[in-house]
Tab-separated table of C-alpha atoms in Angstrom:
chain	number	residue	atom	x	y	z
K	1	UNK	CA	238.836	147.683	-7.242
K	2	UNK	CA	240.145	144.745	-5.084
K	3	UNK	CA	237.670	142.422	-4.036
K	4	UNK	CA	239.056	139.176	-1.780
K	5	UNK	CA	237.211	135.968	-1.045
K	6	UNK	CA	237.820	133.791	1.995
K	7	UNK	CA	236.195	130.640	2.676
K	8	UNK	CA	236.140	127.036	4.897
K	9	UNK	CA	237.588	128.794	7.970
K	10	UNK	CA	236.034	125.622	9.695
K	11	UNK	CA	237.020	127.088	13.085
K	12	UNK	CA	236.385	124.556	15.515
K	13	UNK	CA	236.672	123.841	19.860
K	14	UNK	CA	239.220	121.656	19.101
K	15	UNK	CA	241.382	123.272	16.000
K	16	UNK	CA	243.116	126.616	16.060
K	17	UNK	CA	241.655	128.232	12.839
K	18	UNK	CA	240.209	131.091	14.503
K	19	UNK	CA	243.952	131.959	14.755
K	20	UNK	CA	245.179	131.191	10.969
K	21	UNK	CA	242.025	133.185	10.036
K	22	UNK	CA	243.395	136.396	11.874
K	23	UNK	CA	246.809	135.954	10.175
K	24	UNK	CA	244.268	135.984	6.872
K	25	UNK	CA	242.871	138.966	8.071
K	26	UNK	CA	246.133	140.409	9.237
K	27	UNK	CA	247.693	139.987	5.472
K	28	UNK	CA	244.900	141.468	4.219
K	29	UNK	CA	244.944	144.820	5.899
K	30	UNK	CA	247.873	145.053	4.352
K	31	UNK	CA	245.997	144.379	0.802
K	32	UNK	CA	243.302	147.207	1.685
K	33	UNK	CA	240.664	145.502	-0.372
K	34	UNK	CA	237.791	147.436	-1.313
K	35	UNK	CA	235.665	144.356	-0.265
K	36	UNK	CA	235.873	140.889	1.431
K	37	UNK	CA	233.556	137.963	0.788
K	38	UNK	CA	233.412	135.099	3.055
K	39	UNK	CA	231.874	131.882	1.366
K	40	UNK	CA	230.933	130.055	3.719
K	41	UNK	CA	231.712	127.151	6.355
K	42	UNK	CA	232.457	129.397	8.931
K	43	UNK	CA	232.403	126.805	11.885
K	44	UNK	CA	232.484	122.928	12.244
K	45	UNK	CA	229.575	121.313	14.674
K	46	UNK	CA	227.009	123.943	14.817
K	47	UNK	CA	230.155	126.114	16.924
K	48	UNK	CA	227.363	128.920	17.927
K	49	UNK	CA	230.023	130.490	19.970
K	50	UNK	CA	231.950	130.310	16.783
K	51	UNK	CA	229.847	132.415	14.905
K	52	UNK	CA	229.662	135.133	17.726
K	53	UNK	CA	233.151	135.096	17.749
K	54	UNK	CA	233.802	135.524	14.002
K	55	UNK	CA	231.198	138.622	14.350
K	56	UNK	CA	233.546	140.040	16.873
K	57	UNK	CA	236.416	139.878	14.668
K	58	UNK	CA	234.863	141.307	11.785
K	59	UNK	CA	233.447	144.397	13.615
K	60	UNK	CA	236.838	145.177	13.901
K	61	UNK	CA	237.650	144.957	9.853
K	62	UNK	CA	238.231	148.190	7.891
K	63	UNK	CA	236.570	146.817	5.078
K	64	UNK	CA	233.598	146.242	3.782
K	65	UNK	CA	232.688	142.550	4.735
K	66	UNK	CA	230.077	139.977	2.781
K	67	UNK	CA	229.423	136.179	4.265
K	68	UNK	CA	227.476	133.547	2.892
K	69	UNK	CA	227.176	130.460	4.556
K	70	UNK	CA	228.296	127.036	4.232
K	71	UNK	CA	226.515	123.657	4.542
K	72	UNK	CA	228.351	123.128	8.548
K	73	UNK	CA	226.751	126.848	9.327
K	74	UNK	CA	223.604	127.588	10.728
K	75	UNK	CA	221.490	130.111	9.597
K	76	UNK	CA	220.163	131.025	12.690
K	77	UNK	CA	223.138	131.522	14.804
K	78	UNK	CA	224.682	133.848	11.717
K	79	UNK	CA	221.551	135.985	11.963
K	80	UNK	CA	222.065	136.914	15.501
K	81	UNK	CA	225.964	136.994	15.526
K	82	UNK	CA	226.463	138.667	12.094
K	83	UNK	CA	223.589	140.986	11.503
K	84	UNK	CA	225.704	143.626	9.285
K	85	UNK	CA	227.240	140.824	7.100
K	86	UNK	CA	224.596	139.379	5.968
K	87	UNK	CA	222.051	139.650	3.212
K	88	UNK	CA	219.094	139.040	5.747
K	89	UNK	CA	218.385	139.549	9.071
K	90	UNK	CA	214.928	136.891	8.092
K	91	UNK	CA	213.620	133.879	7.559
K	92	UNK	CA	215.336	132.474	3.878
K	93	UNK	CA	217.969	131.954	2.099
K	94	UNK	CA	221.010	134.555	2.547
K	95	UNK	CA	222.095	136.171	-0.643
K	96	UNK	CA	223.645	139.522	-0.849
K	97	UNK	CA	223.433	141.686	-3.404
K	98	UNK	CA	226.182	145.186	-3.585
K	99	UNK	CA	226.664	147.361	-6.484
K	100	UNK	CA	229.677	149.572	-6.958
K	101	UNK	CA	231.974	151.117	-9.446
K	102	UNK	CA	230.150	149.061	-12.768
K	103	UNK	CA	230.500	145.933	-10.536
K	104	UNK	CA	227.827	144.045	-9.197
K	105	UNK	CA	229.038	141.503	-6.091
K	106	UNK	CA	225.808	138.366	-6.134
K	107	UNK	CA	226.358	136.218	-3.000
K	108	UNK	CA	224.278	132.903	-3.547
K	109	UNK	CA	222.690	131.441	-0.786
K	110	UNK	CA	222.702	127.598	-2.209
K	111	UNK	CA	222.615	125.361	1.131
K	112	UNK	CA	219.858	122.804	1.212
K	113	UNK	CA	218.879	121.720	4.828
K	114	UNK	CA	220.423	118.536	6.612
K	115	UNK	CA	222.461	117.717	3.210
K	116	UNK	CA	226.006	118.705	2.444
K	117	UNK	CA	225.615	119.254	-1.457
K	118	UNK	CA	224.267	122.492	-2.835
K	119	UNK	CA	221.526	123.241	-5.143
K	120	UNK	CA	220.995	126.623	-7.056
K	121	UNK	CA	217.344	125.674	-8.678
K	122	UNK	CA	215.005	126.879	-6.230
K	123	UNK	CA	217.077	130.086	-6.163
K	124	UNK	CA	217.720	131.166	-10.629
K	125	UNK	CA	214.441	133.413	-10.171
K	126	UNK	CA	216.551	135.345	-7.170
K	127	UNK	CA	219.373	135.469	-9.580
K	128	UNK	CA	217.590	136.528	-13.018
K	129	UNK	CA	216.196	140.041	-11.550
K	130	UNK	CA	219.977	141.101	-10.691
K	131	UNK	CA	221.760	141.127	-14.686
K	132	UNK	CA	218.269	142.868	-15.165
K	133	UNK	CA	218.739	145.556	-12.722
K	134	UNK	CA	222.347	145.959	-13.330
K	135	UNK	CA	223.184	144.782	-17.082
K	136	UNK	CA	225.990	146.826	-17.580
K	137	UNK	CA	229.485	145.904	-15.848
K	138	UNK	CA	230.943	143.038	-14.571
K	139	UNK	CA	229.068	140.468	-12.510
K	140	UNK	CA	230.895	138.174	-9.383
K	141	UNK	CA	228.966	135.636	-8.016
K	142	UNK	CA	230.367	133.806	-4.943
K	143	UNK	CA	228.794	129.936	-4.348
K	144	UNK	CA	229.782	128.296	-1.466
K	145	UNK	CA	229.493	124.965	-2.922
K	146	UNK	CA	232.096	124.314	-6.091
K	147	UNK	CA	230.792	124.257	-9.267
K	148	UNK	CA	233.170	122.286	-11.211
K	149	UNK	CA	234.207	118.598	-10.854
K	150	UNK	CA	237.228	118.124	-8.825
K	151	UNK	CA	238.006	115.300	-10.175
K	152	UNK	CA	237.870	113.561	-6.056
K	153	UNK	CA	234.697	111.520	-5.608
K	154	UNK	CA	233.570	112.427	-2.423
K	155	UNK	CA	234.195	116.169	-2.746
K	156	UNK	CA	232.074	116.027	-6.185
K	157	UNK	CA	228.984	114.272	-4.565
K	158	UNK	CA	228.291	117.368	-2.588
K	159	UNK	CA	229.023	119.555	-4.975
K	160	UNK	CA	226.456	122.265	-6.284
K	161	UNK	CA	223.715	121.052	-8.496
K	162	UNK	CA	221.561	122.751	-10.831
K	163	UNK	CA	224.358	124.088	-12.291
K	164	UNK	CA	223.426	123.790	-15.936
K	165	UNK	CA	220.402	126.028	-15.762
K	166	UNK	CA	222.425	128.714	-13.648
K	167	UNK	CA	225.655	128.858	-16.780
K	168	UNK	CA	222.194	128.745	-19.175
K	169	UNK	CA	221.029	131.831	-17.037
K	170	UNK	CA	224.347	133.509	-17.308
K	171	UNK	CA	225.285	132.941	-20.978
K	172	UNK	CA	221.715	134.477	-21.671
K	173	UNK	CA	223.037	137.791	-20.139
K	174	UNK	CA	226.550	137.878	-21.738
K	175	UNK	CA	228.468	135.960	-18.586
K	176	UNK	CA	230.566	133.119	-19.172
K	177	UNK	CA	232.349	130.725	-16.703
K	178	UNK	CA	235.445	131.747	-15.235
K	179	UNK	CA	237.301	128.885	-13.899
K	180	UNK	CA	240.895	128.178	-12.097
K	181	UNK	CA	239.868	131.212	-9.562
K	182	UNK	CA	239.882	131.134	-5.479
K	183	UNK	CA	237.263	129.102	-4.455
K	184	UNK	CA	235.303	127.903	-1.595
K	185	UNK	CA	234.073	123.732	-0.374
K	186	UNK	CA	236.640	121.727	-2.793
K	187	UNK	CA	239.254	125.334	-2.366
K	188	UNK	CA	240.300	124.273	-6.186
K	189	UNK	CA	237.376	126.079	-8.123
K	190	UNK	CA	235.975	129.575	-7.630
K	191	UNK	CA	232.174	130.668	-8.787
K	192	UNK	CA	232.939	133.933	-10.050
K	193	UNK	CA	231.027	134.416	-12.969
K	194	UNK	CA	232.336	137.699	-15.270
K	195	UNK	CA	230.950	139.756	-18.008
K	196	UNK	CA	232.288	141.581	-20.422
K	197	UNK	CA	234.723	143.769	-20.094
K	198	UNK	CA	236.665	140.145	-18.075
K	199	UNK	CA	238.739	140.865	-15.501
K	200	UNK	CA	240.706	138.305	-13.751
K	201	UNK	CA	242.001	137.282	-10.309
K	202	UNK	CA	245.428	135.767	-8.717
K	203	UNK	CA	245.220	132.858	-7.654
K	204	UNK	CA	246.634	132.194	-3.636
């Protein structure tokens, strides 16, 4: 099973990412992954037009399509322009939860409103009824903020926090940290957690 991630499109009025995205897209039709995970900062500024537009374009994908969103998103213009991509069409956070083929695919809602860091607390009891549903398998769980230092100051100050109690969640359930994967906020780290058996990715 192929499973792609995509992330930080940060399509803006002003920038032509809209168009690099479809090349993205374009190259992976050619992949024919089984699913596609978007992590996040879909638009810069609030771009509600943006976010109808990106709906558009993944109406038209062969694939089954996951997106999470990103501390420049907002919540409210993904629930009316991406309705099937979502994990809720309601008030809350927007995880996503899909099971398939002994693989469970956990997308982690971790924006905090009006800040650009990330924070996974207020969200662990979310994530501890999922390895308890599905224990068996392997587990991918897709953060939009990074969850590793990059090492650049500015980029680690938002980065996600409460990250010790979500790798003591994990390791309780037979996970351990994968790291060096593709990634979404800092693009250098990936939050795909994987059990036993491990399987690994290539990195772009």
């Amino acid at each position: 099973m192929i499973v792609a991630q995509a992330t930080d499109i940060h399509a803006g009025i002003d920038n032509d990412n809209f168009l690099r995205f479809e090349k993205a897209v374009a190259w992976l039709g050619e992949l024919r992954p089984d699913y596609v995970v978007i992590s996040g900062d879909l638009v810069d500024d609030g771009w509600i037009e943006g976010h109808n537009r990106l709906g558009k374009m993944l109406k038209r994908l062969p694939f089954r399509t996951f997106v999470i969103p990103g501390n420049s998103d907002d919540k409210n213009a993904m629930r009316s322009a991406l309705p099937g991509f979502i994990g809720s069409n309601v008030a809350g956070p927007l995880h996503f939860t899909e099971y398939c083929d002994d693989v469970l695919l956990l997308g982690l809602d971790a924006t905090v409103d009006g800040a650009a860091y990330g924070d996974v607390t207020d969200h662990l009891p979310w994530l501890r009824r999922k390895p308890e549903a599905f224990p068996i398998g392997t587990a991918m769980l897709f953060i939009h903020h990074h969850i590793f230092p990059s090492g650049i100051r500015l980029i680690d100050e938002v980065m996600c926090r409460g990250i010790d109690e979500l790798a003591e969640l994990l390791e309780l359930h037979g996970h351990r940290r994968e790291r060096e994967k593709p990634g979404g906020h800092a693009a250098r780290f990936s939050f795909a957690f994987l059990s036993r058996p491990s399987a690994t990715a290539a990195r772009t």
